[in-house]
Amino acid sequence: MKLFPHFISHISSFFHKHSQAVIWAELAALAFLFSGLFPAFHPKALNVLSGRPLASSSNASKAPAKSSIKWVDFNVTAEALNQAFRYDVDTVQSPIHLNWVDLLALLGSRYGGDFSSYRPKDMEAMAEAVLKGETTMDTLKEKSKNFDYYREAYGAVLDGMVGVFKAEIPVSEAPPEYVSENQDQDSGTIWVTKYGLKAFSPIAKGFPYNDYDDFGAARSYGFKRQHLGHDMMGQVGTPIIAVESGYVEAIGWNPYGGWRIGIRSLDQKRYYYYAHLRKNYPYQSNLSQGSYVQAGDVIGYLGRTGYSTTENTNNIDTPHLHFGLELIFDEARRQEGKEVWIDCYGLIQFLERSRCETVKVEGTKEWIRVYGMKEADPQRGGNPPEEGSSPEEGSSLAPSMTGGG
């Protein structure tokens, strides 16, 4: 009789052990099935959200060098951006040129990245001490514990926005000494070389919009997630402007963003995402994947498409532009879905100073910019500014506080 309890115990132990194995096998099978049914939970599903294709080997070879940075909390205020920008432009032809990103990185290190502590006098004291020769930028950088981190992080956002470019302006606005007999003035405009802001607001000049800081807000279409962009509510058909020069990396329909376009910056460090574009006529007709886009060009039109697997569907209640800015520190991590998106609210406020003027093309649904702009693309060729054109005697650059268009 003693054998029977022992036998029962043995059988119970056998089924207990093997049922665990079965349970784990079933869980593995379920995980596999769910990864196919709900690809949004897979890391590469973020490629769908951001509306860009997977990188090819040719794209990877042009990617920026790897970085240890995994995320960036970019909360630099528009006031700080404006102050640093003014110092940069005002000192460009001085013996000591203050780089605006360096100034912001020094403050970022001081504030621990929290610009709610920003005070204009902090930047002023630092900048004026350097300009008066009381210290140097190199000395300040050496004393700043985390300067290198903030310089790389903030530089990834801002380095492509200020520099030398050629701008088309009305002849009537050009100083007399700038007008040359060799320059064609029949069009009523003239090309000048400038140093300043060469980035633009994504909304064309004269078109109203409203916004607020909605980065990180909850979204539920497809699956629960955070809003990794900045919404700008406006009128359907409002011309959308390329913030920075680059190449079209993605264009077409996306179930989340509707008609969208993604543009990679010339230095490969930024990906600009413009989504929910107009139904039936979302883009400028000359654009396709790989097209070169100049900062200030009209690239598309505000709408309310998206939240549908059916192309050309208006499922967004309020017409708006979803504007996103992704930083690329490591292409391999990006393709694993480990993307770095930043809060653009302060940056959009800053870019309000540079809104591109546009005009309707008669007989079409398109708008085009009024005044052109050219800048160099050192990686793939382009339109480098010519040397020596200047509105000021003995100067090679004309400082610009507004941009080129």
GROMACS .gro file of N, CA, C and O in nm, residues 52-114:
model
  252
   52ARG      N    1   0.968   5.651  -4.221
   52ARG     CA    2   1.090   5.641  -4.300
   52ARG      C    3   1.119   5.496  -4.332
   52ARG      O    4   1.081   5.405  -4.258
   53PRO      N    5   1.188   5.470  -4.444
   53PRO     CA    6   1.222   5.333  -4.480
   53PRO      C    7   1.339   5.282  -4.397
   53PRO      O    8   1.411   5.361  -4.335
   54LEU      N    9   1.356   5.150  -4.395
   54LEU     CA   10   1.473   5.093  -4.330
   54LEU      C   11   1.597   5.135  -4.407
   54LEU      O   12   1.595   5.149  -4.529
   55ALA      N   13   1.708   5.152  -4.335
   55ALA     CA   14   1.830   5.200  -4.400
   55ALA      C   15   1.887   5.093  -4.492
   55ALA      O   16   1.886   4.975  -4.462
   56SER      N   17   1.937   5.137  -4.604
   56SER     CA   18   2.008   5.047  -4.694
   56SER      C   19   2.156   5.054  -4.660
   56SER      O   20   2.200   5.141  -4.587
   57SER      N   21   2.235   4.962  -4.717
   57SER     CA   22   2.378   4.963  -4.689
   57SER      C   23   2.442   5.091  -4.739
   57SER      O   24   2.537   5.142  -4.680
   58SER      N   25   2.389   5.149  -4.848
   58SER     CA   26   2.447   5.273  -4.901
   58SER      C   27   2.419   5.389  -4.809
   58SER      O   28   2.504   5.475  -4.787
   59ASN      N   29   2.299   5.391  -4.748
   59ASN     CA   30   2.267   5.498  -4.654
   59ASN      C   31   2.353   5.485  -4.529
   59ASN      O   32   2.399   5.584  -4.473
   60ALA      N   33   2.372   5.362  -4.483
   60ALA     CA   34   2.449   5.340  -4.362
   60ALA      C   35   2.592   5.390  -4.377
   60ALA      O   36   2.654   5.438  -4.283
   61SER      N   37   2.648   5.379  -4.497
   61SER     CA   38   2.786   5.421  -4.518
   61SER      C   39   2.802   5.572  -4.508
   61SER      O   40   2.911   5.622  -4.486
   62LYS      N   41   2.690   5.645  -4.522
   62LYS     CA   42   2.696   5.790  -4.515
   62LYS      C   43   2.652   5.842  -4.380
   62LYS      O   44   2.639   5.961  -4.359
   63ALA      N   45   2.622   5.752  -4.287
   63ALA     CA   46   2.570   5.791  -4.157
   63ALA      C   47   2.679   5.856  -4.073
   63ALA      O   48   2.798   5.831  -4.091
   64PRO      N   49   2.639   5.943  -3.977
   64PRO     CA   50   2.737   6.003  -3.887
   64PRO      C   51   2.803   5.900  -3.798
   64PRO      O   52   2.750   5.790  -3.779
   65ALA      N   53   2.918   5.936  -3.744
   65ALA     CA   54   2.990   5.844  -3.656
   65ALA      C   55   2.906   5.812  -3.532
   65ALA      O   56   2.823   5.892  -3.488
   66LYS      N   57   2.928   5.694  -3.474
   66LYS     CA   58   2.853   5.652  -3.357
   66LYS      C   59   2.880   5.743  -3.239
   66LYS      O   60   2.987   5.802  -3.226
   67SER      N   61   2.780   5.753  -3.151
   67SER     CA   62   2.791   5.836  -3.033
   67SER      C   63   2.737   5.758  -2.914
   67SER      O   64   2.658   5.664  -2.929
   68SER      N   65   2.778   5.797  -2.794
   68SER     CA   66   2.728   5.731  -2.674
   68SER      C   67   2.594   5.789  -2.630
   68SER      O   68   2.530   5.737  -2.538
   69ILE      N   69   2.548   5.897  -2.693
   69ILE     CA   70   2.423   5.962  -2.654
   69ILE      C   71   2.304   5.875  -2.695
   69ILE      O   72   2.292   5.833  -2.810
   70LYS      N   73   2.215   5.849  -2.599
   70LYS     CA   74   2.098   5.764  -2.624
   70LYS      C   75   1.969   5.844  -2.624
   70LYS      O   76   1.867   5.798  -2.677
   71TRP      N   77   1.966   5.961  -2.564
   71TRP     CA   78   1.846   6.044  -2.559
   71TRP      C   79   1.887   6.188  -2.530
   71TRP      O   80   1.991   6.212  -2.468
   72VAL      N   81   1.806   6.283  -2.576
   72VAL     CA   82   1.834   6.425  -2.555
   72VAL      C   83   1.708   6.494  -2.507
   72VAL      O   84   1.604   6.489  -2.574
   73ASP      N   85   1.715   6.556  -2.391
   73ASP     CA   86   1.607   6.642  -2.343
   73ASP      C   87   1.640   6.785  -2.385
   73ASP      O   88   1.716   6.854  -2.318
   74PHE      N   89   1.582   6.826  -2.497
   74PHE     CA   90   1.612   6.959  -2.551
   74PHE      C   91   1.501   7.055  -2.509
   74PHE      O   92   1.397   7.064  -2.572
   75ASN      N   93   1.526   7.126  -2.398
   75ASN     CA   94   1.428   7.224  -2.351
   75ASN      C   95   1.485   7.365  -2.350
   75ASN      O   96   1.444   7.450  -2.268
   76VAL      N   97   1.578   7.391  -2.440
   76VAL     CA   98   1.635   7.526  -2.454
   76VAL      C   99   1.523   7.620  -2.498
   76VAL      O  100   1.451   7.593  -2.594
   77THR      N  101   1.507   7.731  -2.429
   77THR     CA  102   1.397   7.823  -2.457
   77THR      C  103   1.427   7.909  -2.579
   77THR      O  104   1.542   7.929  -2.617
   78ALA      N  105   1.320   7.961  -2.639
   78ALA     CA  106   1.335   8.051  -2.753
   78ALA      C  107   1.414   8.175  -2.714
   78ALA      O  108   1.493   8.228  -2.793
   79GLU      N  109   1.395   8.222  -2.592
   79GLU     CA  110   1.468   8.340  -2.545
   79GLU      C  111   1.619   8.314  -2.541
   79GLU      O  112   1.699   8.398  -2.583
   80ALA      N  113   1.657   8.197  -2.491
   80ALA     CA  114   1.800   8.162  -2.487
   80ALA      C  115   1.855   8.144  -2.627
   80ALA      O  116   1.968   8.188  -2.657
   81LEU      N  117   1.779   8.081  -2.716
   81LEU     CA  118   1.822   8.063  -2.854
   81LEU      C  119   1.843   8.199  -2.922
   81LEU      O  120   1.943   8.219  -2.992
   82ASN      N  121   1.752   8.289  -2.902
   82ASN     CA  122   1.764   8.422  -2.962
   82ASN      C  123   1.885   8.499  -2.910
   82ASN      O  124   1.958   8.562  -2.986
   83GLN      N  125   1.907   8.492  -2.780
   83GLN     CA  126   2.021   8.564  -2.723
   83GLN      C  127   2.153   8.507  -2.774
   83GLN      O  128   2.243   8.584  -2.813
   84ALA      N  129   2.166   8.375  -2.777
   84ALA     CA  130   2.290   8.313  -2.825
   84ALA      C  131   2.310   8.343  -2.973
   84ALA      O  132   2.422   8.371  -3.017
   85PHE      N  133   2.202   8.338  -3.050
   85PHE     CA  134   2.210   8.368  -3.193
   85PHE      C  135   2.258   8.510  -3.218
   85PHE      O  136   2.340   8.535  -3.307
   86ARG      N  137   2.208   8.606  -3.143
   86ARG     CA  138   2.251   8.745  -3.160
   86ARG      C  139   2.400   8.762  -3.132
   86ARG      O  140   2.470   8.833  -3.205
   87TYR      N  141   2.449   8.695  -3.028
   87TYR     CA  142   2.592   8.702  -2.999
   87TYR      C  143   2.674   8.643  -3.115
   87TYR      O  144   2.778   8.698  -3.154
   88ASP      N  145   2.628   8.533  -3.171
   88ASP     CA  146   2.699   8.468  -3.281
   88ASP      C  147   2.707   8.561  -3.401
   88ASP      O  148   2.816   8.585  -3.456
   89VAL      N  149   2.595   8.615  -3.445
   89VAL     CA  150   2.591   8.700  -3.563
   89VAL      C  151   2.665   8.832  -3.541
   89VAL      O  152   2.739   8.879  -3.628
   90ASP      N  153   2.647   8.889  -3.423
   90ASP     CA  154   2.710   9.019  -3.394
   90ASP      C  155   2.862   9.012  -3.389
   90ASP      O  156   2.931   9.113  -3.408
   91THR      N  157   2.916   8.894  -3.359
   91THR     CA  158   3.061   8.882  -3.342
   91THR      C  159   3.129   8.809  -3.458
   91THR      O  160   3.248   8.782  -3.451
   92VAL      N  161   3.054   8.779  -3.567
   92VAL     CA  162   3.110   8.697  -3.673
   92VAL      C  163   3.230   8.763  -3.740
   92VAL      O  164   3.321   8.694  -3.789
   93GLN      N  165   3.235   8.895  -3.744
   93GLN     CA  166   3.348   8.964  -3.806
   93GLN      C  167   3.441   9.028  -3.703
   93GLN      O  168   3.525   9.109  -3.737
   94SER      N  169   3.425   8.987  -3.577
   94SER     CA  170   3.508   9.039  -3.468
   94SER      C  171   3.626   8.945  -3.444
   94SER      O  172   3.624   8.829  -3.485
   95PRO      N  173   3.730   8.996  -3.378
   95PRO     CA  174   3.845   8.909  -3.345
   95PRO      C  175   3.805   8.786  -3.265
   95PRO      O  176   3.864   8.679  -3.279
   96ILE      N  177   3.704   8.802  -3.180
   96ILE     CA  178   3.653   8.689  -3.102
   96ILE      C  179   3.511   8.659  -3.148
   96ILE      O  180   3.419   8.740  -3.128
   97HIS      N  181   3.493   8.545  -3.212
   97HIS     CA  182   3.360   8.505  -3.261
   97HIS      C  183   3.299   8.407  -3.162
   97HIS      O  184   3.357   8.301  -3.135
   98LEU      N  185   3.183   8.441  -3.108
   98LEU     CA  186   3.114   8.355  -3.013
   98LEU      C  187   3.018   8.263  -3.086
   98LEU      O  188   2.922   8.309  -3.148
   99ASN      N  189   3.044   8.134  -3.080
   99ASN     CA  190   2.956   8.036  -3.143
   99ASN      C  191   2.833   8.014  -3.055
   99ASN      O  192   2.846   7.986  -2.935
  100TRP      N  193   2.714   8.025  -3.115
  100TRP     CA  194   2.592   8.019  -3.034
  100TRP      C  195   2.570   7.884  -2.968
  100TRP      O  196   2.521   7.878  -2.855
  101VAL      N  197   2.610   7.775  -3.034
  101VAL     CA  198   2.591   7.643  -2.973
  101VAL      C  199   2.686   7.626  -2.854
  101VAL      O  200   2.650   7.566  -2.753
  102ASP      N  201   2.807   7.680  -2.865
  102ASP     CA  202   2.901   7.675  -2.752
  102ASP      C  203   2.842   7.747  -2.630
  102ASP      O  204   2.851   7.697  -2.517
  103LEU      N  205   2.784   7.864  -2.653
  103LEU     CA  206   2.724   7.940  -2.543
  103LEU      C  207   2.611   7.861  -2.478
  103LEU      O  208   2.601   7.854  -2.355
  104LEU      N  209   2.526   7.802  -2.559
  104LEU     CA  210   2.413   7.726  -2.506
  104LEU      C  211   2.460   7.601  -2.433
  104LEU      O  212   2.403   7.562  -2.330
  105ALA      N  213   2.566   7.537  -2.485
  105ALA     CA  214   2.618   7.416  -2.420
  105ALA      C  215   2.677   7.449  -2.283
  105ALA      O  216   2.662   7.371  -2.188
  106LEU      N  217   2.743   7.563  -2.273
  106LEU     CA  218   2.797   7.605  -2.144
  106LEU      C  219   2.685   7.629  -2.043
  106LEU      O  220   2.695   7.588  -1.926
  107LEU      N  221   2.578   7.692  -2.088
  107LEU     CA  222   2.464   7.713  -1.998
  107LEU      C  223   2.394   7.582  -1.967
  107LEU      O  224   2.349   7.560  -1.854
  108GLY      N  225   2.384   7.494  -2.067
  108GLY     CA  226   2.323   7.364  -2.042
  108GLY      C  227   2.397   7.287  -1.935
  108GLY      O  228   2.337   7.225  -1.847
  109SER      N  229   2.529   7.293  -1.940
  109SER     CA  230   2.611   7.227  -1.838
  109SER      C  231   2.588   7.291  -1.701
  109SER      O  232   2.578   7.222  -1.599
  110ARG      N  233   2.576   7.422  -1.700
  110ARG     CA  234   2.555   7.494  -1.574
  110ARG      C  235   2.419   7.462  -1.513
  110ARG      O  236   2.406   7.447  -1.391
  111TYR      N  237   2.316   7.451  -1.598
  111TYR     CA  238   2.181   7.427  -1.550
  111TYR      C  239   2.145   7.279  -1.539
  111TYR      O  240   2.033   7.245  -1.500
  112GLY      N  241   2.237   7.193  -1.575
  112GLY     CA  242   2.204   7.051  -1.577
  112GLY      C  243   2.100   7.018  -1.683
  112GLY      O  244   2.021   6.924  -1.669
  113GLY      N  245   2.100   7.097  -1.791
  113GLY     CA  246   2.007   7.075  -1.900
  113GLY      C  247   1.868   7.132  -1.878
  113GLY      O  248   1.782   7.123  -1.966
  114ASP      N  249   1.844   7.193  -1.762
  114ASP     CA  250   1.712   7.246  -1.729
  114ASP      C  251   1.707   7.397  -1.752
  114ASP      O  252   1.749   7.475  -1.667
   0.00000   0.00000   0.00000
